[in-house]
Short mmCIF file of C-alpha atoms in Angstrom, two decimals:
data_model
loop_
_atom_site.label_atom_id
_atom_site.label_comp_id
_atom_site.label_asym_id
_atom_site.label_seq_id
_atom_site.Cartn_x
_atom_site.Cartn_y
_atom_site.Cartn_z
CA MET A 1 102.18 109.03 102.11
CA GLY A 2 104.23 107.81 99.20
CA LEU A 3 107.39 106.16 98.06
CA ALA A 4 109.82 105.20 100.82
CA LYS A 5 113.47 106.21 100.73
CA ARG A 6 115.51 103.05 100.47
CA ILE A 7 118.31 101.76 102.66
CA ILE A 8 120.67 99.45 100.82
CA PRO A 9 123.35 97.51 102.67
CA CYS A 10 126.29 96.77 100.44
CA LEU A 11 128.31 93.57 100.50
CA ASP A 12 131.84 93.89 99.14
CA VAL A 13 132.69 90.31 98.29
CA ASP A 14 136.14 88.93 97.61
CA ASN A 15 136.51 85.23 96.77
CA GLY A 16 133.21 84.38 98.38
CA ARG A 17 133.65 86.34 101.62
CA VAL A 18 132.24 89.71 102.65
CA VAL A 19 135.07 92.17 103.23
CA LYS A 20 135.21 95.87 103.79
CA GLY A 21 138.34 97.83 103.26
CA VAL A 22 138.93 101.22 104.76
CA GLN A 23 140.18 103.24 101.85
CA PHE A 24 141.15 100.00 100.17
CA LEU A 25 143.41 98.94 103.02
CA ASP A 26 142.77 97.09 106.25
CA ILE A 27 140.45 94.46 104.82
CA ARG A 28 138.37 92.92 107.60
CA ASP A 29 136.46 89.72 107.12
CA ALA A 30 132.74 90.26 107.71
CA GLY A 31 131.45 86.82 106.94
CA ASP A 32 129.58 84.58 104.56
CA PRO A 33 127.64 86.67 102.01
CA VAL A 34 124.56 84.45 102.06
CA GLU A 35 124.32 84.69 105.85
CA VAL A 36 124.96 88.43 105.78
CA ALA A 37 122.32 88.97 103.07
CA LYS A 38 119.77 86.97 105.05
CA ARG A 39 120.51 88.99 108.15
CA TYR A 40 119.91 92.28 106.31
CA ASP A 41 116.76 90.90 104.76
CA GLU A 42 115.44 90.07 108.23
CA GLN A 43 116.40 93.54 109.47
CA GLY A 44 114.24 95.13 106.78
CA ALA A 45 116.77 96.12 104.12
CA ASP A 46 114.98 97.50 101.04
CA GLU A 47 117.49 96.04 98.62
CA ILE A 48 120.91 94.45 98.71
CA THR A 49 123.88 95.41 96.61
CA PHE A 50 126.59 92.85 96.05
CA LEU A 51 129.89 94.25 94.80
CA ASP A 52 132.27 91.62 93.55
CA ILE A 53 135.83 92.79 94.10
CA THR A 54 137.34 89.42 93.20
CA ALA A 55 140.03 89.71 90.60
CA SER A 56 140.46 86.12 89.50
CA HIS A 57 138.37 84.28 86.95
CA GLN A 58 137.95 81.36 89.32
CA GLY A 59 136.62 83.71 91.96
CA ARG A 60 133.97 84.96 89.58
CA GLU A 61 132.53 81.46 89.30
CA THR A 62 132.15 81.52 93.07
CA THR A 63 130.29 84.81 92.77
CA ILE A 64 127.67 83.34 90.46
CA HIS A 65 127.01 80.53 92.94
CA THR A 66 126.81 83.00 95.81
CA VAL A 67 124.31 85.16 93.90
CA GLU A 68 122.24 82.04 93.19
CA ALA A 69 122.23 81.08 96.85
CA ILE A 70 121.18 84.58 97.94
CA ALA A 71 118.42 84.77 95.33
CA GLU A 72 116.93 81.52 96.56
CA GLN A 73 116.47 82.84 100.07
CA VAL A 74 116.18 86.60 99.89
CA PHE A 75 113.11 88.12 98.26
CA ILE A 76 114.04 91.75 97.91
CA PRO A 77 115.82 93.32 94.94
CA LEU A 78 119.43 92.27 94.47
CA THR A 79 121.95 94.33 92.51
CA VAL A 80 125.26 92.80 91.47
CA GLY A 81 128.23 94.92 90.45
CA GLY A 82 131.96 94.57 89.92
CA GLY A 83 133.47 93.30 86.71
CA ILE A 84 130.33 93.61 84.58
CA ARG A 85 131.90 94.12 81.16
CA SER A 86 129.80 92.30 78.59
CA ILE A 87 126.23 91.39 77.67
CA GLU A 88 127.16 87.86 78.69
CA ASP A 89 128.25 89.02 82.16
CA ILE A 90 124.86 90.69 82.58
CA ARG A 91 122.97 87.67 81.37
CA ASN A 92 124.92 85.40 83.73
CA MET A 93 124.12 87.57 86.73
CA LEU A 94 120.43 87.96 85.85
CA ASN A 95 120.18 84.22 85.29
CA ALA A 96 121.81 83.63 88.65
CA GLY A 97 119.02 85.67 90.24
CA ALA A 98 120.22 89.28 90.26
CA ASP A 99 117.52 91.86 89.53
CA LYS A 100 119.88 94.61 88.46
CA VAL A 101 123.50 94.87 87.47
CA SER A 102 125.77 97.78 88.19
CA ILE A 103 128.14 98.85 85.44
CA ASN A 104 131.14 100.94 86.37
CA SER A 105 134.42 101.14 84.45
CA ALA A 106 133.05 99.29 81.41
CA ALA A 107 130.73 102.27 80.90
CA VAL A 108 133.69 104.66 81.01
CA TYR A 109 135.68 102.65 78.47
CA ASN A 110 132.69 102.01 76.22
CA PRO A 111 129.61 104.17 76.88
CA GLU A 112 127.74 102.40 74.08
CA PHE A 113 127.76 99.28 76.26
CA VAL A 114 125.20 100.93 78.55
CA LYS A 115 122.96 101.68 75.57
CA GLU A 116 123.23 98.13 74.35
CA ALA A 117 122.59 96.68 77.81
CA ALA A 118 119.52 98.86 78.42
CA ALA A 119 118.09 98.02 75.01
CA LYS A 120 118.63 94.33 75.63
CA PHE A 121 117.53 93.94 79.25
CA GLY A 122 115.56 97.12 79.98
CA SER A 123 116.60 100.22 81.89
CA GLN A 124 115.03 98.87 85.08
CA CYS A 125 117.94 96.48 85.55
CA ILE A 126 120.81 98.72 84.44
CA VAL A 127 122.48 100.70 87.20
CA VAL A 128 125.46 102.85 86.29
CA ALA A 129 127.97 103.22 89.10
CA ILE A 130 129.80 106.53 89.15
CA ASP A 131 132.97 107.02 91.17
CA ALA A 132 133.52 110.75 91.45
CA LYS A 133 136.16 112.91 93.07
CA LYS A 134 136.18 116.63 93.64
CA VAL A 135 138.66 118.37 91.33
CA SER A 136 137.76 122.01 91.93
CA VAL A 137 139.83 123.85 94.51
CA GLU A 138 138.71 126.12 97.34
CA GLY A 139 136.98 129.21 95.97
CA GLU A 140 136.19 127.67 92.60
CA GLU A 141 132.79 126.46 91.55
CA ASN A 142 132.31 122.81 92.55
CA ARG A 143 133.45 120.34 89.96
CA TRP A 144 133.69 116.57 90.20
CA GLU A 145 135.39 114.20 87.82
CA ILE A 146 134.96 110.49 87.12
CA PHE A 147 137.79 108.32 88.43
CA THR A 148 138.51 104.67 87.74
CA HIS A 149 140.76 102.06 89.37
CA GLY A 150 139.40 102.59 92.86
CA GLY A 151 139.77 106.34 92.65
CA ARG A 152 143.36 106.40 91.40
CA LYS A 153 142.89 107.18 87.73
CA PRO A 154 141.29 110.42 86.53
CA THR A 155 139.35 110.36 83.27
CA GLY A 156 138.74 114.06 82.69
CA ILE A 157 134.99 113.39 82.47
CA ASP A 158 132.71 115.76 84.36
CA ALA A 159 130.53 113.80 86.81
CA ILE A 160 127.29 115.72 86.22
CA GLU A 161 127.56 115.55 82.44
CA TRP A 162 128.43 111.87 82.72
CA ALA A 163 125.38 111.11 84.88
CA GLN A 164 123.13 112.87 82.36
CA ARG A 165 124.76 111.07 79.46
CA MET A 166 124.38 107.68 81.15
CA THR A 167 120.68 108.22 81.86
CA SER A 168 120.12 109.33 78.26
CA PHE A 169 121.81 106.05 77.26
CA GLY A 170 119.30 104.11 79.33
CA ALA A 171 120.67 103.81 82.86
CA GLY A 172 117.67 103.29 85.14
CA GLU A 173 119.46 104.30 88.29
CA ILE A 174 122.74 105.94 89.35
CA LEU A 175 124.92 104.52 92.12
CA LEU A 176 127.01 107.51 93.10
CA THR A 177 130.16 107.04 95.18
CA SER A 178 132.31 109.88 96.40
CA MET A 179 135.90 108.67 96.23
CA ASP A 180 136.89 111.46 98.62
CA LYS A 181 134.51 110.14 101.24
CA ASP A 182 134.56 106.39 100.67
CA GLY A 183 135.70 104.59 103.77
CA VAL A 184 136.40 107.69 105.86
CA LYS A 185 133.09 107.71 107.77
CA THR A 186 132.52 111.46 107.78
CA GLY A 187 129.29 111.35 105.77
CA PHE A 188 128.33 111.51 102.10
CA ASP A 189 129.59 114.26 99.81
CA ILE A 190 126.27 116.11 100.11
CA GLU A 191 126.97 118.71 97.45
CA LEU A 192 127.92 116.05 94.92
CA THR A 193 124.86 113.94 95.73
CA ARG A 194 122.53 116.88 95.42
CA ALA A 195 124.09 118.10 92.18
CA ILE A 196 123.70 114.70 90.53
CA SER A 197 120.22 114.07 91.92
CA ASP A 198 119.02 117.44 90.62
CA ALA A 199 120.63 116.83 87.23
CA VAL A 200 119.00 113.50 86.40
CA ASN A 201 115.47 112.18 86.42
CA VAL A 202 116.25 108.63 87.57
CA PRO A 203 116.79 107.53 91.17
CA VAL A 204 120.19 108.25 92.71
CA ILE A 205 121.76 106.03 95.37
CA ALA A 206 124.22 107.90 97.57
CA SER A 207 127.31 105.94 98.59
CA GLY A 208 130.63 106.48 100.30
CA GLY A 209 131.30 107.88 103.71
CA VAL A 210 128.59 106.70 106.06
CA GLY A 211 129.89 106.56 109.62
CA ASN A 212 126.68 107.04 111.60
CA LEU A 213 122.91 106.99 111.22
CA GLN A 214 122.62 110.74 110.82
CA HIS A 215 124.77 110.53 107.71
CA LEU A 216 122.11 108.32 106.11
CA ALA A 217 119.37 110.82 106.95
CA ASP A 218 121.47 113.72 105.63
CA GLY A 219 121.95 111.94 102.33
CA VAL A 220 118.20 112.02 101.82
CA THR A 221 117.24 115.37 103.32
CA GLU A 222 120.27 117.43 102.23
CA GLY A 223 121.61 115.34 99.36
CA LYS A 224 118.19 114.58 97.84
CA ALA A 225 119.20 110.95 97.36
CA ASP A 226 116.44 108.47 96.62
CA ALA A 227 118.32 105.69 98.36
CA VAL A 228 121.34 105.44 100.64
CA LEU A 229 123.95 102.72 100.60
CA ALA A 230 126.28 101.72 103.40
CA ALA A 231 128.47 98.80 104.28
CA SER A 232 130.60 98.92 107.38
CA ILE A 233 128.09 100.48 109.80
CA PHE A 234 125.92 97.42 109.26
CA HIS A 235 128.56 94.71 108.87
CA PHE A 236 130.12 94.81 112.28
CA GLY A 237 126.91 95.10 114.26
CA GLU A 238 127.29 98.81 115.05
CA HIS A 239 123.75 99.39 113.78
CA THR A 240 120.92 97.40 112.27
CA VAL A 241 118.98 98.46 109.20
CA GLN A 242 115.93 98.70 111.44
CA GLU A 243 117.67 101.24 113.69
CA ALA A 244 118.68 103.26 110.66
CA LYS A 245 115.09 103.39 109.45
CA GLU A 246 113.73 104.38 112.84
CA HIS A 247 116.31 107.15 113.01
CA MET A 248 115.32 108.44 109.58
CA GLN A 249 111.62 108.23 110.30
CA LYS A 250 112.05 110.43 113.38
CA GLN A 251 113.27 113.13 111.04
CA GLY A 252 110.20 112.91 108.85
CA ILE A 253 111.74 110.69 106.17
CA GLU A 254 109.35 108.15 104.75
CA VAL A 255 110.75 104.65 105.21
CA ARG A 256 109.43 101.11 105.02
CA LEU A 257 109.22 99.80 108.56
CA MET B 1 97.72 62.47 94.24
CA SER B 2 100.09 64.35 91.99
CA SER B 3 101.29 67.78 93.01
CA LYS B 4 99.81 70.95 91.60
CA ILE B 5 101.39 72.71 88.67
CA CYS B 6 101.97 76.43 88.30
CA ALA B 7 103.05 77.65 84.86
CA VAL B 8 105.06 80.85 84.57
CA ILE B 9 104.61 81.97 80.99
CA ASP B 10 107.97 82.52 79.30
CA TYR B 11 107.74 84.75 76.27
CA GLY B 12 111.39 85.68 76.28
CA MET B 13 111.01 89.01 78.03
CA GLY B 14 113.30 89.32 80.96
CA ASN B 15 114.06 87.52 84.08
CA LEU B 16 111.65 84.85 85.21
CA HIS B 17 113.97 83.34 87.79
CA SER B 18 112.88 85.66 90.55
CA ALA B 19 109.20 84.88 90.08
CA SER B 20 109.70 81.13 89.83
CA LYS B 21 112.09 81.02 92.81
CA ALA B 22 109.66 82.95 94.99
CA LEU B 23 106.73 80.74 93.96
CA GLN B 24 108.80 77.66 94.74
CA TYR B 25 109.79 79.11 98.10
CA VAL B 26 106.17 79.60 99.22
CA SER B 27 104.92 76.23 98.01
CA HIS B 28 107.34 73.32 98.07
CA ASP B 29 104.75 70.87 96.77
CA THR B 30 103.81 72.91 93.70
CA GLN B 31 105.66 72.15 90.51
CA ILE B 32 106.75 75.47 88.98
CA MET B 33 107.21 75.37 85.21
CA VAL B 34 108.69 78.22 83.20
CA THR B 35 107.28 77.63 79.74
CA ALA B 36 105.58 78.98 76.62
CA ASP B 37 104.23 75.59 75.57
CA PRO B 38 100.42 75.84 75.22
CA ASP B 39 99.96 72.15 76.10
CA LEU B 40 101.90 72.46 79.33
CA ILE B 41 100.12 75.68 80.25
CA ALA B 42 96.78 73.99 79.57
CA LYS B 43 97.70 71.34 82.15
CA ALA B 44 98.66 73.85 84.82
CA ASP B 45 96.44 74.60 87.81
CA HIS B 46 97.70 78.16 88.19
CA VAL B 47 99.22 80.47 85.59
CA VAL B 48 101.46 83.52 86.01
CA LEU B 49 102.00 86.12 83.28
CA PRO B 50 105.14 88.07 84.24
CA GLY B 51 106.94 90.64 82.14
CA VAL B 52 109.57 93.33 82.07
CA GLY B 53 110.77 95.62 79.34
CA ALA B 54 109.07 97.65 76.66
CA MET B 55 105.42 97.01 75.76
CA ARG B 56 105.91 96.89 71.99
CA ASP B 57 108.49 94.10 72.32
CA CYS B 58 106.38 92.27 74.91
CA MET B 59 103.22 92.31 72.80
CA ALA B 60 105.18 91.34 69.69
CA GLU B 61 106.58 88.28 71.46
CA ILE B 62 103.22 87.46 73.04
CA LYS B 63 101.65 87.37 69.58
CA ARG B 64 104.55 85.65 67.85
CA LEU B 65 104.51 82.78 70.35
CA GLY B 66 100.71 82.55 70.44
CA VAL B 67 100.75 83.49 74.12
CA ASP B 68 97.75 85.77 73.50
CA GLN B 69 95.59 82.76 72.64
CA VAL B 70 96.99 80.76 75.55
CA VAL B 71 96.20 83.59 77.96
CA ALA B 72 92.69 84.00 76.52
CA GLU B 73 92.09 80.31 77.13
CA VAL B 74 93.52 80.39 80.66
CA ALA B 75 91.51 83.54 81.43
CA LYS B 76 88.27 81.61 80.97
CA SER B 77 88.75 79.44 84.02
CA LYS B 78 92.15 79.10 85.74
CA PRO B 79 93.55 81.36 88.44
CA LEU B 80 95.75 83.79 86.49
CA LEU B 81 98.20 86.30 87.97
CA GLY B 82 99.70 89.15 85.96
CA ILE B 83 102.86 90.85 87.26
CA CYS B 84 104.16 94.31 86.27
CA VAL B 85 104.27 94.49 82.45
CA GLY B 86 102.27 91.25 82.53
CA MET B 87 99.51 93.27 84.21
CA GLN B 88 99.85 96.17 81.80
CA ALA B 89 99.59 93.76 78.88
CA MET B 90 96.12 92.77 80.16
CA LEU B 91 94.72 96.27 79.60
CA THR B 92 93.17 97.59 76.40
CA HIS B 93 95.95 99.84 75.19
CA SER B 94 99.33 101.24 76.25
CA GLU B 95 100.71 104.59 75.18
CA GLU B 96 104.28 103.22 75.49
CA ASN B 97 106.33 103.09 72.23
CA SER B 98 103.87 105.51 70.51
CA GLY B 99 100.92 103.27 71.28
CA VAL B 100 100.46 99.49 71.48
CA ASP B 101 97.22 97.49 71.52
CA CYS B 102 97.22 95.01 74.38
CA LEU B 103 95.23 91.93 75.38
CA ASP B 104 92.11 93.85 76.45
CA ILE B 105 91.22 91.55 79.33
CA PHE B 106 90.55 94.65 81.45
CA ASP B 107 89.10 97.91 80.14
CA GLY B 108 91.61 100.70 80.55
CA GLN B 109 94.76 102.47 79.47
CA VAL B 110 98.45 102.26 80.32
CA LYS B 111 99.87 105.78 80.59
CA PHE B 112 103.25 107.43 81.10
CA PHE B 113 103.93 108.96 84.52
CA GLY B 114 105.29 112.00 82.70
CA HIS B 115 108.22 114.40 82.82
CA PRO B 116 108.10 116.25 85.01
CA LEU B 117 106.09 114.39 87.58
CA MET B 118 105.30 116.45 90.66
CA GLU B 119 104.01 115.37 94.04
CA THR B 120 100.58 116.88 94.64
CA GLU B 121 99.83 115.73 98.17
CA GLY B 122 101.18 115.87 101.68
CA SER B 123 104.45 117.21 103.01
CA GLN B 124 106.30 116.63 99.73
CA ALA B 125 103.83 118.60 97.59
CA GLY B 126 105.53 120.49 94.78
CA GLU B 127 108.58 118.21 94.79
CA LYS B 128 109.92 116.74 91.55
CA LEU B 129 109.50 112.97 91.42
CA LYS B 130 111.86 110.61 89.66
CA VAL B 131 110.64 108.34 86.88
CA PRO B 132 110.71 105.30 86.96
CA HIS B 133 108.68 104.92 90.12
CA MET B 134 111.20 102.68 91.83
CA GLY B 135 111.00 101.33 95.34
CA TRP B 136 108.57 100.50 98.11
CA ASN B 137 105.16 102.12 98.04
CA ARG B 138 101.88 101.54 99.86
CA VAL B 139 98.95 99.71 98.37
CA THR B 140 95.45 100.45 99.63
CA GLN B 141 93.43 97.29 99.27
CA SER B 142 89.88 96.60 98.13
CA PRO B 143 88.61 93.28 99.46
CA HIS B 144 89.97 90.26 97.59
CA PRO B 145 91.06 86.76 98.69
CA LEU B 146 94.64 87.42 97.54
CA TRP B 147 95.10 90.09 100.23
CA GLN B 148 94.46 87.56 102.97
CA GLY B 149 96.97 87.90 105.81
CA ILE B 150 98.43 91.12 104.34
CA GLU B 151 97.86 94.30 106.28
CA ASN B 152 96.10 97.08 104.38
CA ASP B 153 98.50 99.79 103.12
CA SER B 154 101.45 97.38 103.19
CA ARG B 155 104.39 98.38 101.04
CA PHE B 156 105.36 96.49 97.88
CA TYR B 157 108.31 96.90 95.52
CA PHE B 158 107.56 98.74 92.27
CA VAL B 159 109.65 99.49 89.17
CA HIS B 160 107.69 101.12 86.35
CA SER B 161 107.43 104.27 84.26
CA PHE B 162 103.93 103.57 82.95
CA TYR B 163 100.84 103.11 85.07
CA VAL B 164 97.36 101.66 84.68
CA GLU B 165 94.17 103.68 84.58
CA ALA B 166 91.21 101.33 84.79
CA GLN B 167 87.86 102.01 83.22
CA ARG B 168 85.78 100.05 85.70
CA ALA B 169 86.21 101.05 89.32
CA GLU B 170 84.86 97.74 90.64
CA GLN B 171 87.86 95.94 89.08
CA ILE B 172 90.37 98.01 91.06
CA LYS B 173 91.64 95.83 93.92
CA GLY B 174 94.58 97.96 95.01
CA ARG B 175 95.42 101.64 94.72
CA GLY B 176 98.77 103.39 94.86
CA HIS B 177 99.89 107.00 94.70
CA TYR B 178 103.00 108.49 93.11
CA GLY B 179 102.37 112.04 92.02
CA LYS B 180 99.04 110.73 90.84
CA ASP B 181 96.74 107.87 91.79
CA PHE B 182 97.35 104.66 89.89
CA VAL B 183 96.02 101.11 89.87
CA ALA B 184 98.34 98.82 91.84
CA ALA B 185 96.11 95.75 91.54
CA ILE B 186 93.22 94.87 89.27
CA GLY B 187 91.02 91.79 89.21
CA GLU B 188 87.85 90.10 88.19
CA ASP B 189 86.68 86.53 88.67
CA ASN B 190 89.71 84.21 88.30
CA ILE B 191 92.12 86.92 87.11
CA PHE B 192 94.27 89.11 89.33
CA ALA B 193 97.11 91.38 88.29
CA VAL B 194 99.56 93.57 90.17
CA GLN B 195 101.80 96.44 89.10
CA PHE B 196 104.37 95.69 91.81
CA HIS B 197 106.73 92.74 92.03
CA PRO B 198 105.40 90.35 94.71
CA GLU B 199 108.48 88.16 94.15
CA LYS B 200 110.64 91.08 95.37
CA SER B 201 108.31 92.38 98.07
CA HIS B 202 109.55 90.40 101.05
CA THR B 203 106.92 89.00 103.43
CA ALA B 204 103.90 90.81 101.99
CA GLY B 205 104.79 89.75 98.46
CA LEU B 206 105.48 86.15 99.43
CA GLN B 207 102.14 86.02 101.24
CA LEU B 208 100.36 87.23 98.11
CA LEU B 209 102.07 84.54 96.01
CA LYS B 210 101.15 81.92 98.59
CA ASN B 211 97.54 83.14 98.55
CA PHE B 212 97.55 82.91 94.77
CA LEU B 213 98.78 79.31 94.72
CA GLU B 214 96.08 78.40 97.24
CA TRP B 215 93.38 80.35 95.38
CA ASP B 216 90.57 78.53 93.61
CA GLY B 217 89.87 81.52 91.35
CA GLN B 218 86.70 82.59 93.14
CA ALA B 219 86.74 86.31 93.80
#
């Protein structure tokens, strides 16, 4: 009896609508984010992650209002990511009702930003999102590198070293996305997840690649993830969060039901 | 008759929106005030002491703003709820930031979970545990009016790296386990404090907040 492994539905939001691209193409509309968040809350989601993929400044105003509306009706932790680049961005999101913010490329461009953010707001609300891609070839020892720009731009930074550096800078949690697996529905990159989870002492959320309920369970049992994140298997009614938890519990994983 | 007032003490540490929104959600006719003003807090029927962040900073702000005196006054009579670091601040001493003296409302210590923290019980025995303790864990209740309508061993949402060890067993109102046993809820008379975040703990947490706003402070 102890801490439950968390299931975190992720809302990719563009201009106030939930969307989910398959490898950044084929964007399908999945609805109003407030309605979607409420639905997941009712299904027993342990947290909700809201990733703002809106490019325009005007769209970002919409995001703040959406976060406010969710926070008024959903009483589980809410993480907001996408375009968090300054202390002011963090403050705006926390004031709107987010409990944590997820910092991605801004950490790559300026690692000190993570230090500053954690010192200012506390590690408990600073999530560092890591987009990693395998760069080792067959036969070599596994090596993953940090990529930016939706997986298009390599940085030369080793993913494991980066995760350790970010936690030493005050990240309270790591949101780990495999850019090889994201959107392809063949399961998490288990080796990557396990390598990062073993290397750091803060919780790791596995992301990228979930196509069925077993993938979620594998992320925990094989990947040693503390939480698993998925979007599309929940958005289009394929599965509910409740079903996912029941499936995991059958395999001996402790969940909150 | 005017509506009741619940003051959420604002001493500049972290995000009070979640707590005030959740309190408002469970009681539409209660006026929720986020404030550090001693006069306003003195007028409130119920008082919440929240808190996130590091203990040294929290205690420094509590003292700078005179919140320690306000809390001491409130603690004499009004229903008072401590949340997370707000609970830890009510103990005697915390070992965070090389040691900080706290408000000493409850006898006990705030200790670090430790690196490495290992699970000692059950099927996960011997496994390395992450710190902070983050997520949904069970709370085993001891009888108290604030647990009304909440099933024993319900899960609540926790985020903390330090935990409370209470001196007096009769004050422990909820127990949790993460590598080691820790105090999840502590209380005496009109004061109740929880390590978890009721405002983020879905139905069980909302029920606890509702119970608090309806509580007359009689344990």
